[in-house]
Tab-separated table of C-alpha atoms in Angstrom:
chain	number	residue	atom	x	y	z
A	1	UNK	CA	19.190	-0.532	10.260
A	2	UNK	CA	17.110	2.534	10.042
A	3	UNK	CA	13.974	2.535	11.482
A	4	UNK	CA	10.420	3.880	10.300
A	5	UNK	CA	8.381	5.134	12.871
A	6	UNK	CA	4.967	4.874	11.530
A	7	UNK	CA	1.900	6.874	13.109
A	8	UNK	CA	-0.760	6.480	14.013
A	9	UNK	CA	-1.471	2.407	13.915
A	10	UNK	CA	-5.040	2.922	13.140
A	11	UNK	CA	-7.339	5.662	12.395
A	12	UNK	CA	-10.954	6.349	12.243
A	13	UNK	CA	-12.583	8.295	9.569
A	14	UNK	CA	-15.073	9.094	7.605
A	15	UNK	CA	-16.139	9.390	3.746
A	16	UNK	CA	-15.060	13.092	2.704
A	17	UNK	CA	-12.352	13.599	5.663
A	18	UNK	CA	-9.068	14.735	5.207
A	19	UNK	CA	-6.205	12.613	6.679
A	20	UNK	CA	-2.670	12.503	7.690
A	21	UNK	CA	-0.012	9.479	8.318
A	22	UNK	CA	3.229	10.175	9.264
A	23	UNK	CA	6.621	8.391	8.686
A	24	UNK	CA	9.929	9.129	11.164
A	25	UNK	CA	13.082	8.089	9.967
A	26	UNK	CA	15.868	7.223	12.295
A	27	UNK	CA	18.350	9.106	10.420
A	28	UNK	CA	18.041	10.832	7.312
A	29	UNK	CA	17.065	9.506	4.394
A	30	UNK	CA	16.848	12.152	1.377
A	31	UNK	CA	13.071	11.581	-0.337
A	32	UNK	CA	13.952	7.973	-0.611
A	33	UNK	CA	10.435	6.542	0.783
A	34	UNK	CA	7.511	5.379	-1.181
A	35	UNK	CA	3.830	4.726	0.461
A	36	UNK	CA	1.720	1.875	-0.195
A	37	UNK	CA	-1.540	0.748	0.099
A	38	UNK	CA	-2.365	-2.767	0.740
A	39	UNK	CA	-6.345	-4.127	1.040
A	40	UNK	CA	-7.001	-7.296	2.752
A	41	UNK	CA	-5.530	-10.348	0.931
A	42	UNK	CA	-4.252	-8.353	-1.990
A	43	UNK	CA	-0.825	-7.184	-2.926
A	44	UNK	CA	0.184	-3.717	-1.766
A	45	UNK	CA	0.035	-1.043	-4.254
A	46	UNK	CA	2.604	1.591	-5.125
A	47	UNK	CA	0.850	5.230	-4.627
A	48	UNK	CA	3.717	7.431	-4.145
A	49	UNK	CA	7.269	7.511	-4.541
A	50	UNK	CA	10.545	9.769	-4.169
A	51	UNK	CA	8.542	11.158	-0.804
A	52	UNK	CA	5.631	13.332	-3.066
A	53	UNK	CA	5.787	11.958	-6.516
A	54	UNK	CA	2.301	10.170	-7.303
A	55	UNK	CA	2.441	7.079	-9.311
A	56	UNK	CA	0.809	6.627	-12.305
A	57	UNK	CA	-3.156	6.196	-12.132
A	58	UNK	CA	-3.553	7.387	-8.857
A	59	UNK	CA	-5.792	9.201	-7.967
A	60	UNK	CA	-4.920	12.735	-6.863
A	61	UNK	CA	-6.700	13.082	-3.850
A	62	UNK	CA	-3.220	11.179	-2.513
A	63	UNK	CA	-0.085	13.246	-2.112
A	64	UNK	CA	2.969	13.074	0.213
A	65	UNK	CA	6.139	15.238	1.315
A	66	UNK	CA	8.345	15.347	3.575
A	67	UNK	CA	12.275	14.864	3.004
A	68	UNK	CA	15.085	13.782	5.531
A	69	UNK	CA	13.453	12.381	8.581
A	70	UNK	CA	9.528	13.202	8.592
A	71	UNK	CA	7.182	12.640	5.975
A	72	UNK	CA	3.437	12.601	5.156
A	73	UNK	CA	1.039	10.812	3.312
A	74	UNK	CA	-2.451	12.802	2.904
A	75	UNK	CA	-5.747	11.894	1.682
A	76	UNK	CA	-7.590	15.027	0.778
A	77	UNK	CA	-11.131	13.561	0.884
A	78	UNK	CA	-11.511	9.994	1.480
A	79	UNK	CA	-13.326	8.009	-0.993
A	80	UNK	CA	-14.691	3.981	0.068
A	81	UNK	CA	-12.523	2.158	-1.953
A	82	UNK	CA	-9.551	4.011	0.621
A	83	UNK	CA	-10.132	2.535	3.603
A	84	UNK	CA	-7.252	-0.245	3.366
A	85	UNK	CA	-3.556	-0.321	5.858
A	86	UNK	CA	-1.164	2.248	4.905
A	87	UNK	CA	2.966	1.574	4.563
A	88	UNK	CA	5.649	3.683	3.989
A	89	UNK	CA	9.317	2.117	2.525
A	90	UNK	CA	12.678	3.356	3.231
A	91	UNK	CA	14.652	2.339	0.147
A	92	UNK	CA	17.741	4.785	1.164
A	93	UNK	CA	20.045	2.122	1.976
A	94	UNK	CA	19.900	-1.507	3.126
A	95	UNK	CA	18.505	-3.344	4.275
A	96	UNK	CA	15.289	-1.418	3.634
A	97	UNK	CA	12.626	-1.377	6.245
A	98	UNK	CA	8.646	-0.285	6.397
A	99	UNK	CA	6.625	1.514	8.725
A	100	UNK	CA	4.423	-0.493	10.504
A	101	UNK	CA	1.256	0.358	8.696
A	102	UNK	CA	-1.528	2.840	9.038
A	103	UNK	CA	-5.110	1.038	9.340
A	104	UNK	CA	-7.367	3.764	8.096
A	105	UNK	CA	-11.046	2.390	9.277
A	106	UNK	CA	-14.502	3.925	8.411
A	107	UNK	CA	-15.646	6.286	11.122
C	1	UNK	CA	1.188	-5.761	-18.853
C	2	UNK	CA	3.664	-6.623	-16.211
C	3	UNK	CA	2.502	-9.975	-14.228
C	4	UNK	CA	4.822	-11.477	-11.634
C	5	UNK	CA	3.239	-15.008	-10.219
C	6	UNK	CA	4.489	-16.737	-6.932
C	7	UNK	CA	4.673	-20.612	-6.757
C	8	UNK	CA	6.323	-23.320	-4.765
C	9	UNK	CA	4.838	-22.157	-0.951
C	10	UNK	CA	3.225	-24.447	1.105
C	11	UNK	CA	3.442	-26.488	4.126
C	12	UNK	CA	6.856	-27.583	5.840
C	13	UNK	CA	8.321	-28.541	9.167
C	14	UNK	CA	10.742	-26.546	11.355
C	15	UNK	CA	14.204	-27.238	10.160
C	16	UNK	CA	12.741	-27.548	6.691
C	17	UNK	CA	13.248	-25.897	2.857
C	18	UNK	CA	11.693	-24.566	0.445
C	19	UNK	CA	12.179	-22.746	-3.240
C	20	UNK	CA	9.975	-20.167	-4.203
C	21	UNK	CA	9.661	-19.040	-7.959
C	22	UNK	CA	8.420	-15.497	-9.332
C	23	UNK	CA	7.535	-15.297	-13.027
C	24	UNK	CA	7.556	-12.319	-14.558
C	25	UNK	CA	6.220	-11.003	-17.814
C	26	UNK	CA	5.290	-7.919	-19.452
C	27	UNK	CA	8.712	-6.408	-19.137
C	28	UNK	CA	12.226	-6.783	-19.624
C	29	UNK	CA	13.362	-8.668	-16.808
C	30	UNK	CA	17.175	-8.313	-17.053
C	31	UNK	CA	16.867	-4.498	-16.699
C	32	UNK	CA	15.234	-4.612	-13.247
C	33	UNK	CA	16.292	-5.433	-9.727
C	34	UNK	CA	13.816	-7.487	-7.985
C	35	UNK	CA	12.782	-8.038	-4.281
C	36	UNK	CA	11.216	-10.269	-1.675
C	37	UNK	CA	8.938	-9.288	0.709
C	38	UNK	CA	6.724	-11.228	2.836
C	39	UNK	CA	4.044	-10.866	5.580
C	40	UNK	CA	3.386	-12.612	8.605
C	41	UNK	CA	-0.024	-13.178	9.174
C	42	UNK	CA	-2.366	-10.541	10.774
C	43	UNK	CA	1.202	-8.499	10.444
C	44	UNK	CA	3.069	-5.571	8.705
C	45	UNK	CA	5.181	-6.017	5.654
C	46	UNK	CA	8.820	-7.011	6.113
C	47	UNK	CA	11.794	-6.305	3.347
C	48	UNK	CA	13.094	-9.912	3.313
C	49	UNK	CA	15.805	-9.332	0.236
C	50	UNK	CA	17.027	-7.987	-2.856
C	51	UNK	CA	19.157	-8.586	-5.892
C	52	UNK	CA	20.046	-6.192	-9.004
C	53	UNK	CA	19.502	-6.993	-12.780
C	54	UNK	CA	22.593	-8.974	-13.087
C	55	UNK	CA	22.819	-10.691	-9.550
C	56	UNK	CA	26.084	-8.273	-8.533
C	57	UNK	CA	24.657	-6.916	-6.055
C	58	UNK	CA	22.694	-9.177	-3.160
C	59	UNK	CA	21.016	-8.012	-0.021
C	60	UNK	CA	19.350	-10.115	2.811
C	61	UNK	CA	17.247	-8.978	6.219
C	62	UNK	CA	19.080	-9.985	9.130
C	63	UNK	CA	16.372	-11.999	9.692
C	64	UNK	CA	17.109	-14.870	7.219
C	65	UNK	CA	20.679	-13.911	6.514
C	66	UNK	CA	22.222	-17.076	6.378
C	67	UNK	CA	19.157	-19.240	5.292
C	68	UNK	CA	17.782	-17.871	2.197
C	69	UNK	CA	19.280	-17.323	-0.879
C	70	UNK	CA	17.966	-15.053	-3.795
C	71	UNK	CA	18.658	-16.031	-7.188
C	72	UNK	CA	17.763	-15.014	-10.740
C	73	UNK	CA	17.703	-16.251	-14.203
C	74	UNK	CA	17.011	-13.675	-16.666
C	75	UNK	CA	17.161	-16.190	-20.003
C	76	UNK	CA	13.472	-17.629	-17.456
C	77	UNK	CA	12.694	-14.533	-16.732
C	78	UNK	CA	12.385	-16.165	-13.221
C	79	UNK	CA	13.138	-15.032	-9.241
C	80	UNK	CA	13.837	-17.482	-6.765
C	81	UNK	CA	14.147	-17.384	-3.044
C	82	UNK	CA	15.784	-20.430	-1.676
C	83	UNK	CA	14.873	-21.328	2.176
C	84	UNK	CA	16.547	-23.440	4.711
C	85	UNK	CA	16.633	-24.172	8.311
C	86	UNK	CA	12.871	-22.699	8.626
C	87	UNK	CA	11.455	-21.666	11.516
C	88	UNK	CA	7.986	-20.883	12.604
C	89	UNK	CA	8.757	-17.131	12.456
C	90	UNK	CA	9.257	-17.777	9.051
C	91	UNK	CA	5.360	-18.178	8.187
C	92	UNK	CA	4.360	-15.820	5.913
C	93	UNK	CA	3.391	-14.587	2.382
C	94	UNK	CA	6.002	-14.152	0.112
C	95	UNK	CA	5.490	-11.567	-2.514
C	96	UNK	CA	8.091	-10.720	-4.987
C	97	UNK	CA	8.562	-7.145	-6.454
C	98	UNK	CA	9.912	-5.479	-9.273
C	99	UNK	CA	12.256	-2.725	-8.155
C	100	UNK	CA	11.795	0.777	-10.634
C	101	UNK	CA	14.244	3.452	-10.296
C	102	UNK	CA	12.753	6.703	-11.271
C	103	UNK	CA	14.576	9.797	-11.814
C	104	UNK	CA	15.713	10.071	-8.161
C	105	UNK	CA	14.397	7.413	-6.288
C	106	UNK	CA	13.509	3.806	-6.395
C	107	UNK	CA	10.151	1.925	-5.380
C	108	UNK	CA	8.505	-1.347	-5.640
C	109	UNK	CA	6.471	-0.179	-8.536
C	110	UNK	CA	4.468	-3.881	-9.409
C	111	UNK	CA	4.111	-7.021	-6.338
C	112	UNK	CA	3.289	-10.376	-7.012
C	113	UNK	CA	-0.287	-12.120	-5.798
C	114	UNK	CA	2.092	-13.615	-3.432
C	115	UNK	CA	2.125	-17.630	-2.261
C	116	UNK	CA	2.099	-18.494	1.049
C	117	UNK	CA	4.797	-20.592	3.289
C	118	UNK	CA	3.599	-22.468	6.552
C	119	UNK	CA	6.278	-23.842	9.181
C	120	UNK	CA	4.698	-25.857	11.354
C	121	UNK	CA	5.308	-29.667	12.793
């Protein structure tokens, strides 16, 4: 199975700050990888997908790239309403496997 | 609008079953692949299977390879995920997912509220 190598497992920041997550695939995997968001005890919410293509009704302070192995999900300047756990999805082949989420906290 | 509503978790001993139900609305269910995923408590999200539009093509987790069975009935518009021999590890929220393929990719474009499974004695 290939593995997602999520980073980092939490982060600190503030209202305005630009961030970075980071996805590692264990082999290559094309731009098949979406990122979601997921708030506590709610569904997780499709923000990008094919790597850097933003889902309808997001907001477009959110974009991502990356293709292969490495990818990126930034937040250009952090609102309140994003401060939620970050996955990325590998849905190259099966069976499909996430990252292991990205808690983005305020600073 | 595109709803998809869990039922049928709850609480069950080790060794146990249990069927869980998706319905879906909104959409045309028969042109969509759909997925399980759940989430242990306090825990990441974990794949747990899939199955295409017209059940040809079926896809499990190692995890509960074996044990659960995904199933569909497009005339219901309904998912199922059939569960035996549970285990404690299995304790989780289930969330089903409608599978999207865009123009050159695929993603879990709308999730369930999700219903949550106990396995405990």
């Amino acid at each position: 199975a290939i593995q997602m190598t999520q980073s980092p497992s939490s982060l600190s920041a503030s209202v305005g700050d630009r961030v970075t997550i980071t996805c590692r695939a264990s082999q290559g995997i094309r731009n098949d990888l979406g990122w979601y968001q997921q708030k506590p005890g709610k569904a997780p919410k499709l923000l990008i997908y094919a790597a850097s293509s933003l889902q309808s009704g997001v907001p477009s302070r959110f974009s991502g790239s990356g293709s292969g192995t490495d990818f990126t999900l930034t937040i250009s300047s952090l609102q309140p309403e994003d401060f939620a756990t970050y996955y990325c999805l590998q849905d190259y082949n099966y069976p499909h496997t996430f990252g292991q989420g990205t808690k983005l906290e305020i600073k | 609008e595109v709803q998809l509503v869990e039922s049928g978790g709850g609480l069950v001993k080790p060794g146990g079953s249990l069927r869980l139900s998706c319905a879906a609305s909104g959409f045309t269910f028969s042109s969509y692949s759909m997925n399980w995923v759940r989430q242990a408590p306090g825990k990441g999200l974990e794949w747990v299977s899939s199955i295409s539009s017209s059940s040809s093509y079926i896809y499990y987790a190692d995890s509960v390879k074996g044990r659960f069975t995904i199933s569909r009935d497009n005339a219901k518009n309904s998912l199922y995920l059939q569960m035996n021999s549970l285990r404690a590890e299995d304790t989780a929220v289930y969330y089903c997912a409608r599978r999207r393929k865009y123009s050159s990719s695929w993603a879990l474009d709308y999730w369930g509220q999700g219903t949550l499974v106990t396995v405990s004695s």
